PDB file of C-alpha atoms in Angstrom:
ATOM      1  CA  MET Z 599      39.829  33.494  16.950  1.00  0.00           C
ATOM      2  CA  THR Z 600      41.866  32.840  20.063  1.00  0.00           C
ATOM      3  CA  HIS Z 601      43.589  35.175  22.465  1.00  0.00           C
ATOM      4  CA  LYS Z 602      45.513  34.625  25.693  1.00  0.00           C
ATOM      5  CA  CYS Z 603      44.193  34.279  29.220  1.00  0.00           C
ATOM      6  CA  GLU Z 604      45.101  37.473  31.073  1.00  0.00           C
ATOM      7  CA  SER Z 605      46.057  35.434  34.144  1.00  0.00           C
ATOM      8  CA  CYS Z 606      48.224  32.583  32.786  1.00  0.00           C
ATOM      9  CA  GLY Z 607      48.747  33.210  29.066  1.00  0.00           C
ATOM     10  CA  MET Z 608      46.989  30.039  27.910  1.00  0.00           C
ATOM     11  CA  PRO Z 609      45.220  30.344  24.526  1.00  0.00           C
ATOM     12  CA  ILE Z 610      41.450  30.730  24.989  1.00  0.00           C
ATOM     13  CA  GLU Z 611      38.484  31.339  22.701  1.00  0.00           C
ATOM     14  CA  ASN Z 612      36.596  33.950  24.734  1.00  0.00           C
ATOM     15  CA  GLY Z 613      36.560  35.830  27.995  1.00  0.00           C
ATOM     16  CA  ARG Z 614      39.456  37.261  29.960  1.00  0.00           C
ATOM     17  CA  TYR Z 615      40.471  34.140  31.889  1.00  0.00           C
ATOM     18  CA  CYS Z 616      40.741  30.410  31.172  1.00  0.00           C
ATOM     19  CA  GLN Z 617      38.885  27.705  33.066  1.00  0.00           C
ATOM     20  CA  TYR Z 618      41.958  27.001  35.216  1.00  0.00           C
ATOM     21  CA  CYS Z 619      42.283  30.572  36.512  1.00  0.00           C
ATOM     22  CA  VAL Z 620      38.735  31.113  37.758  1.00  0.00           C
ATOM     23  CA  ASP Z 621      36.834  29.777  40.750  1.00  0.00           C
ATOM     24  CA  GLU Z 622      33.468  28.039  40.643  1.00  0.00           C
ATOM     25  CA  THR Z 623      31.668  31.390  40.269  1.00  0.00           C
ATOM     26  CA  GLY Z 624      33.791  32.464  37.298  1.00  0.00           C
ATOM     27  CA  ALA Z 625      35.801  35.024  39.282  1.00  0.00           C
ATOM     28  CA  LEU Z 626      39.566  35.191  38.994  1.00  0.00           C
ATOM     29  CA  GLN Z 627      41.270  33.098  41.683  1.00  0.00           C
ATOM     30  CA  ASP Z 628      43.159  34.978  44.369  1.00  0.00           C
ATOM     31  CA  PHE Z 629      46.854  35.639  43.860  1.00  0.00           C
ATOM     32  CA  ASP Z 630      48.132  32.997  46.283  1.00  0.00           C
ATOM     33  CA  THR Z 631      46.041  30.235  44.715  1.00  0.00           C
ATOM     34  CA  ARG Z 632      47.021  31.136  41.161  1.00  0.00           C
ATOM     35  CA  PHE Z 633      50.702  31.642  42.057  1.00  0.00           C
ATOM     36  CA  GLY Z 634      50.873  28.289  43.854  1.00  0.00           C
ATOM     37  CA  ARG Z 635      49.277  26.432  40.975  1.00  0.00           C
ATOM     38  CA  MET Z 636      51.535  28.091  38.417  1.00  0.00           C
ATOM     39  CA  VAL Z 637      54.632  27.210  40.472  1.00  0.00           C
ATOM     40  CA  ASP Z 638      53.445  23.609  40.855  1.00  0.00           C
ATOM     41  CA  TRP Z 639      52.827  23.384  37.100  1.00  0.00           C
ATOM     42  CA  GLN Z 640      56.327  24.666  36.368  1.00  0.00           C
ATOM     43  CA  LEU Z 641      57.884  22.143  38.767  1.00  0.00           C
ATOM     44  CA  ARG Z 642      55.951  19.275  37.134  1.00  0.00           C
ATOM     45  CA  GLU Z 643      56.775  20.358  33.593  1.00  0.00           C
ATOM     46  CA  ARG Z 644      60.348  21.586  33.987  1.00  0.00           C
ATOM     47  CA  GLY Z 645      61.630  20.268  37.303  1.00  0.00           C
ATOM     48  CA  GLY Z 646      64.201  22.241  39.225  1.00  0.00           C
ATOM     49  CA  ASP Z 647      63.976  23.674  42.700  1.00  0.00           C
ATOM     50  CA  ARG Z 648      61.036  25.522  44.201  1.00  0.00           C
ATOM     51  CA  ALA Z 649      62.874  28.816  44.781  1.00  0.00           C
ATOM     52  CA  ALA Z 650      63.814  29.058  41.088  1.00  0.00           C
ATOM     53  CA  ALA Z 651      60.271  28.103  40.032  1.00  0.00           C
ATOM     54  CA  GLU Z 652      58.814  30.804  42.285  1.00  0.00           C
ATOM     55  CA  ARG Z 653      61.239  33.428  40.952  1.00  0.00           C
ATOM     56  CA  ASP Z 654      60.528  32.462  37.328  1.00  0.00           C
ATOM     57  CA  THR Z 655      56.770  32.418  37.934  1.00  0.00           C
ATOM     58  CA  LEU Z 656      56.803  35.911  39.454  1.00  0.00           C
ATOM     59  CA  ALA Z 657      58.806  37.176  36.461  1.00  0.00           C
ATOM     60  CA  TYR Z 658      56.297  35.584  34.078  1.00  0.00           C
ATOM     61  CA  MET Z 659      53.314  36.942  36.024  1.00  0.00           C
ATOM     62  CA  ALA Z 660      54.789  40.439  35.619  1.00  0.00           C
ATOM     63  CA  THR Z 661      54.068  40.102  31.871  1.00  0.00           C
ATOM     64  CA  LEU Z 662      50.379  39.251  32.363  1.00  0.00           C
ATOM     65  CA  PRO Z 663      47.594  41.884  32.562  1.00  0.00           C
ATOM     66  CA  ALA Z 664      45.898  40.264  35.561  1.00  0.00           C
ATOM     67  CA  TRP Z 665      49.002  40.342  37.758  1.00  0.00           C
ATOM     68  CA  LYS Z 666      51.475  42.932  36.464  1.00  0.00           C
ATOM     69  CA  ASP Z 667      50.379  45.517  39.040  1.00  0.00           C
ATOM     70  CA  HIS Z 668      49.986  43.124  41.985  1.00  0.00           C
ATOM     71  CA  PRO Z 669      52.240  44.199  44.899  1.00  0.00           C
ATOM     72  CA  ARG Z 670      53.912  40.779  45.215  1.00  0.00           C
ATOM     73  CA  VAL Z 671      54.738  40.742  41.516  1.00  0.00           C
ATOM     74  CA  LYS Z 672      55.938  44.343  41.398  1.00  0.00           C
ATOM     75  CA  GLY Z 673      58.077  43.835  44.488  1.00  0.00           C
ATOM     76  CA  ALA Z 674      59.803  40.783  42.995  1.00  0.00           C
ATOM     77  CA  VAL Z 675      60.915  42.154  39.634  1.00  0.00           C
TER      78      VAL Z 675
END
């Protein structure tokens, strides 16, 4: 049975976070690292300008358990 990564929403088999959201020790990456990578992914997949990608990423992160209470996410939505 799969569920979603609490950091990015990707389907995963077990654990709270997917392999892309953790560091080499298995800990969740810091906000700036994860935010930057999610923005870069959105720009690669959907194009558009960086400001829109950052705004959309913050809005999406507000729906995820790992980030919904983070000050940068709460301050943006």
